Short mmCIF file of C-alpha atoms in Angstrom, two decimals:
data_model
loop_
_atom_site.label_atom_id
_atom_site.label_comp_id
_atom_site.label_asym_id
_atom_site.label_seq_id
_atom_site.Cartn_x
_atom_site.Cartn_y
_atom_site.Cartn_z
CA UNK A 1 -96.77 33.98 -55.87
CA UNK A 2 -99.37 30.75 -55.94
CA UNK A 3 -103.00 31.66 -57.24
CA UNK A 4 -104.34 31.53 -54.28
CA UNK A 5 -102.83 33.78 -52.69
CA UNK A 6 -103.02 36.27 -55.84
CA UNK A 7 -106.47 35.73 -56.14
CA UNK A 8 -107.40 35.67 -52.22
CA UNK A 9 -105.14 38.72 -50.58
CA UNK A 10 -106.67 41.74 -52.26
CA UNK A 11 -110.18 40.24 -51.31
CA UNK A 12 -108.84 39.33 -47.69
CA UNK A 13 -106.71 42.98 -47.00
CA UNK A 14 -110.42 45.01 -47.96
CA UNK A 15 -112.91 42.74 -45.97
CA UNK A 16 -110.11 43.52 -42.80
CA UNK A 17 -109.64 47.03 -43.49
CA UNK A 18 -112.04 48.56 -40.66
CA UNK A 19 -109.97 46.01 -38.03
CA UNK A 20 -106.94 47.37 -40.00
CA UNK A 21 -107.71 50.85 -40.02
CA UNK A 22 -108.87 50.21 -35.82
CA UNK A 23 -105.61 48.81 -35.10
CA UNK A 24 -103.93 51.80 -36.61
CA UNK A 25 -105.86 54.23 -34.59
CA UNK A 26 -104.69 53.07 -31.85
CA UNK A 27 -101.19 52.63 -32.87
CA UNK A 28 -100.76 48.73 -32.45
CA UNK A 29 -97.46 47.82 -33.72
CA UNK A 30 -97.25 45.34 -36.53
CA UNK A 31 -94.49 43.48 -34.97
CA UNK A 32 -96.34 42.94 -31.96
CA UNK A 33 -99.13 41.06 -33.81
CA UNK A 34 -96.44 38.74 -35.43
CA UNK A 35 -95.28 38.20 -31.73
CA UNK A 36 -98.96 37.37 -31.09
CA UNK A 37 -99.59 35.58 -33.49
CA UNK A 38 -96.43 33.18 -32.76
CA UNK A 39 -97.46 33.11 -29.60
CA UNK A 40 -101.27 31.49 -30.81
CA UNK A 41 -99.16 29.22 -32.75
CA UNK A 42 -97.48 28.32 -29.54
CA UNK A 43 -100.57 27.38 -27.86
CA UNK A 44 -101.73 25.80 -30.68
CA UNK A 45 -98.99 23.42 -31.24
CA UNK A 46 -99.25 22.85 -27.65
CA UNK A 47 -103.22 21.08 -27.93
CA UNK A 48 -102.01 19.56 -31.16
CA UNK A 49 -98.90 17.36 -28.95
CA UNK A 50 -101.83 16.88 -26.53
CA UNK A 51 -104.16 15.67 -28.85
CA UNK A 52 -106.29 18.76 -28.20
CA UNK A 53 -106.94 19.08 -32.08
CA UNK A 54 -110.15 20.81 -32.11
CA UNK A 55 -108.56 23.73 -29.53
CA UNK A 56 -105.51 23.33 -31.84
CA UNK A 57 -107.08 24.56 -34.83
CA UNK A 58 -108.65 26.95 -33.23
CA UNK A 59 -105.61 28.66 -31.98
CA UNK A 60 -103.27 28.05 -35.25
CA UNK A 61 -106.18 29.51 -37.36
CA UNK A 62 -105.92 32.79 -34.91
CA UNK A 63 -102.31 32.48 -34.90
CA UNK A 64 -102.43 32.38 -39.06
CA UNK A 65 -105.17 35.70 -39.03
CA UNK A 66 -102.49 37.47 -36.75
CA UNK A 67 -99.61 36.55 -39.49
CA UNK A 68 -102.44 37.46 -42.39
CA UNK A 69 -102.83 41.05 -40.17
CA UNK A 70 -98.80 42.08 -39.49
CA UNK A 71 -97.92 42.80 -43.47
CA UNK A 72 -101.43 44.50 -43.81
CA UNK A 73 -101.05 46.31 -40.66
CA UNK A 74 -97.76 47.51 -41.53
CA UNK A 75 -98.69 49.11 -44.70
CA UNK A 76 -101.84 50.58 -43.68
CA UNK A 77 -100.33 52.14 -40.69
CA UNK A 78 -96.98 53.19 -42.25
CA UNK A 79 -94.86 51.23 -40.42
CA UNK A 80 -93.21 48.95 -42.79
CA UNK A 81 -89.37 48.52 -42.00
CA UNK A 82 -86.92 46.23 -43.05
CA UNK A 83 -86.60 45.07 -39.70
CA UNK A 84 -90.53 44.00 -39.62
CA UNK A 85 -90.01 42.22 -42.99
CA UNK A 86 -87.14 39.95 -41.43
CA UNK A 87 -88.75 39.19 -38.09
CA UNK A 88 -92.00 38.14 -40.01
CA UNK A 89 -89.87 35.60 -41.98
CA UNK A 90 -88.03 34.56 -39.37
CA UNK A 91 -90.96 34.41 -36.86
CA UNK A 92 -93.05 32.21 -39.74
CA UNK A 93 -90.30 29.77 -40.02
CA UNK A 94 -90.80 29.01 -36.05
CA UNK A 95 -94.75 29.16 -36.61
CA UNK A 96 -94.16 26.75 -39.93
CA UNK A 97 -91.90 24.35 -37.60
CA UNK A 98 -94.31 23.83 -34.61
CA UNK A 99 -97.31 22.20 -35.64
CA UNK A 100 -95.34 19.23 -37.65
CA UNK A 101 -93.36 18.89 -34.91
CA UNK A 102 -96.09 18.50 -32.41
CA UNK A 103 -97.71 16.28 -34.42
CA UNK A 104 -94.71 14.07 -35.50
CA UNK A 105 -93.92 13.90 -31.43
CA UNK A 106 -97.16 13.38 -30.43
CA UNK A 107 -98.12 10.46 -33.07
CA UNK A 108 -98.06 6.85 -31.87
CA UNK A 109 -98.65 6.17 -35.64
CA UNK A 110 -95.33 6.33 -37.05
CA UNK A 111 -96.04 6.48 -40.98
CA UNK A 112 -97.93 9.76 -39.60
CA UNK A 113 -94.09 11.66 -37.48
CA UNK A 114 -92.48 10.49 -41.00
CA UNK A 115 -94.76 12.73 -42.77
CA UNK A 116 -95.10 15.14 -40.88
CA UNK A 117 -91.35 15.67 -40.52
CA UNK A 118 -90.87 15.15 -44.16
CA UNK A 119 -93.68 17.80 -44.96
CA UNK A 120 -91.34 20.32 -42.75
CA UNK A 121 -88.57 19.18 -44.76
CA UNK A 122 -89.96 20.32 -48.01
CA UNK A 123 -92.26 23.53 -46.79
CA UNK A 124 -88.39 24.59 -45.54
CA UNK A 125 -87.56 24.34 -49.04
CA UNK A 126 -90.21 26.34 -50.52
CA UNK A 127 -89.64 29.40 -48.48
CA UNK A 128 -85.41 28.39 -48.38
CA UNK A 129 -85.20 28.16 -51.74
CA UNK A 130 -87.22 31.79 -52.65
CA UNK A 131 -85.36 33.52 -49.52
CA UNK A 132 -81.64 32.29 -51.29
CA UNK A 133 -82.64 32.94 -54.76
CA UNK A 134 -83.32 36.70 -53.53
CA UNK A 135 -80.05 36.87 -51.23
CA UNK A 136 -78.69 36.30 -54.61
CA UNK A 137 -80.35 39.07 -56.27
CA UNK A 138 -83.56 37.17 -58.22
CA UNK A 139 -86.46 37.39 -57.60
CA UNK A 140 -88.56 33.96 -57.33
CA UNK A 141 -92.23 34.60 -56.94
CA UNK A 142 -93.69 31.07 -58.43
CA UNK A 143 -95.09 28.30 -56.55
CA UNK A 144 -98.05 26.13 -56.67
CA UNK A 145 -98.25 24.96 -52.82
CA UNK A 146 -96.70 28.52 -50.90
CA UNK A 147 -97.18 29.03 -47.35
CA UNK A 148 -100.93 29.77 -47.35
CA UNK A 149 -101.66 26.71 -49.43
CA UNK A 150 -99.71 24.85 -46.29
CA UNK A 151 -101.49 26.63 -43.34
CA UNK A 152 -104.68 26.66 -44.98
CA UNK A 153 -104.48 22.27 -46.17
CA UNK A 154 -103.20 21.75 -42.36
CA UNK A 155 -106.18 23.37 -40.61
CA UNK A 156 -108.49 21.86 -43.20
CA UNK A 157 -107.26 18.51 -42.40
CA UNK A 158 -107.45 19.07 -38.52
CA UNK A 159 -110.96 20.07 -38.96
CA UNK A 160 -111.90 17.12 -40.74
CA UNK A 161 -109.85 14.50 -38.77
CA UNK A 162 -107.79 13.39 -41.81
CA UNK A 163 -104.42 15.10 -40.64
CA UNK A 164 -102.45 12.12 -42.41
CA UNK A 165 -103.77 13.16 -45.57
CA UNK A 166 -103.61 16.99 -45.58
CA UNK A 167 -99.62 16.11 -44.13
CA UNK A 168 -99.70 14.02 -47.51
CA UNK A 169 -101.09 16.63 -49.98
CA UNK A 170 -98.20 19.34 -48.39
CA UNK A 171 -95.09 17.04 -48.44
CA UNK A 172 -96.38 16.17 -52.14
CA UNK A 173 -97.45 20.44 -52.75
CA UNK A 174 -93.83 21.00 -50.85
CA UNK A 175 -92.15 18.63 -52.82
CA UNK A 176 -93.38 19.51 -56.62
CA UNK A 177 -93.06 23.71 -55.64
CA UNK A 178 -89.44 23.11 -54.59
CA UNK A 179 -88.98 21.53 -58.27
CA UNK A 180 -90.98 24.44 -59.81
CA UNK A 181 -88.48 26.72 -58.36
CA UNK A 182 -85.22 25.00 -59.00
CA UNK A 183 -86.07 25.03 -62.80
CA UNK A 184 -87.48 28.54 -62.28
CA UNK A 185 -83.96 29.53 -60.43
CA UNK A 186 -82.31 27.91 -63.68
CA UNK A 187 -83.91 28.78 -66.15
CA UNK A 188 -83.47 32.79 -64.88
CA UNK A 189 -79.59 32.48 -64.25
CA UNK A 190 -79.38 30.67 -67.48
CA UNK A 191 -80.65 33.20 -69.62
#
């Protein structure tokens, strides 16, 4: 688990408890918010092929609250199943997909669909390379540039017009946390 998200998600799950605890109440299904919040994703994506970037962000930062919510949700209400932990992964791979692929389709720049389809490359490796590790019975919680890091450098660079350079600073984050967890995976099966 990166720093960040260490450092950030106890902070994050008490400031959202009283939507939490509302949601809850009224007995919104977790798994429905990760539909939701694939769906904002969606959307999102959508104004990012249409060069819509400002309505982009907006809608990939909702879509990226609702995926923040689900786990939350899910504990807090009780409803955590094995079933909800799979769809969420499988559902963020989709969310993780769209916006590089919007962009890299959309760009008449072409240094700019390289990196972008090069960043999905390697943000597919990070969460491949954790999710095999575990089907093989380790666990593999390191990583410098995890999926928050991604999301959260992404919308940055959208909201500062510099979306070549936050697609450089994940393919390079992407890159060096594969690495990290490679040795990591060797190192444990070594041992």
């Amino acid at each position: 688990m990166s720093y960040l998200v260490k450092e950030i998600k106890p902070h994050f799950e008490r400031t959202i408890d009283p939507l939490l605890s509302v949601l809850a109440k009224v007995r919104i299904n977790p798994n429905a918010i990760t539909l939701l919040g694939f769906l904002l994703v969606m959307v999102g994506s959508v104004f990012l092929y249409i060069h819509m970037h400002s309505w982009g962000l907006i809608f990939l930062s909702l879509g990226g609250l609702a995926d923040a919510i689900d786990g939350a949700l899910a504990r807090k209400s009780g409803k955590e199943s094995e079933f909800g932990a799979f769809l969420d992964s499988l559902i963020d791979r989709f969310s993780d997909a769209l916006p590089f692929i919007a962009i890299s389709l959309s760009s008449k720049q072409e240094y700019i669909s390289i990196l972008s389809l090069l960043a999905l490359i390697f943000s597919f490796g990070v969460s491949y390379a954790r999710a095999r590790a575990e089907g093989l019975g380790y666990k593999l919680n390191v990583g410098i540039f995890e999926r928050t890091e991604r999301w959260l450098t992404l919308l940055l660079g959208l909201l500062i017009d510099m979306i070549d350079t936050a697609l450089l600073i994940i393919l390079i984050g992407s890159f060096l946390t594969v690495v990290q967890r490679v040795y990591a995976f060797k190192n444990r099966i070594s041992s």
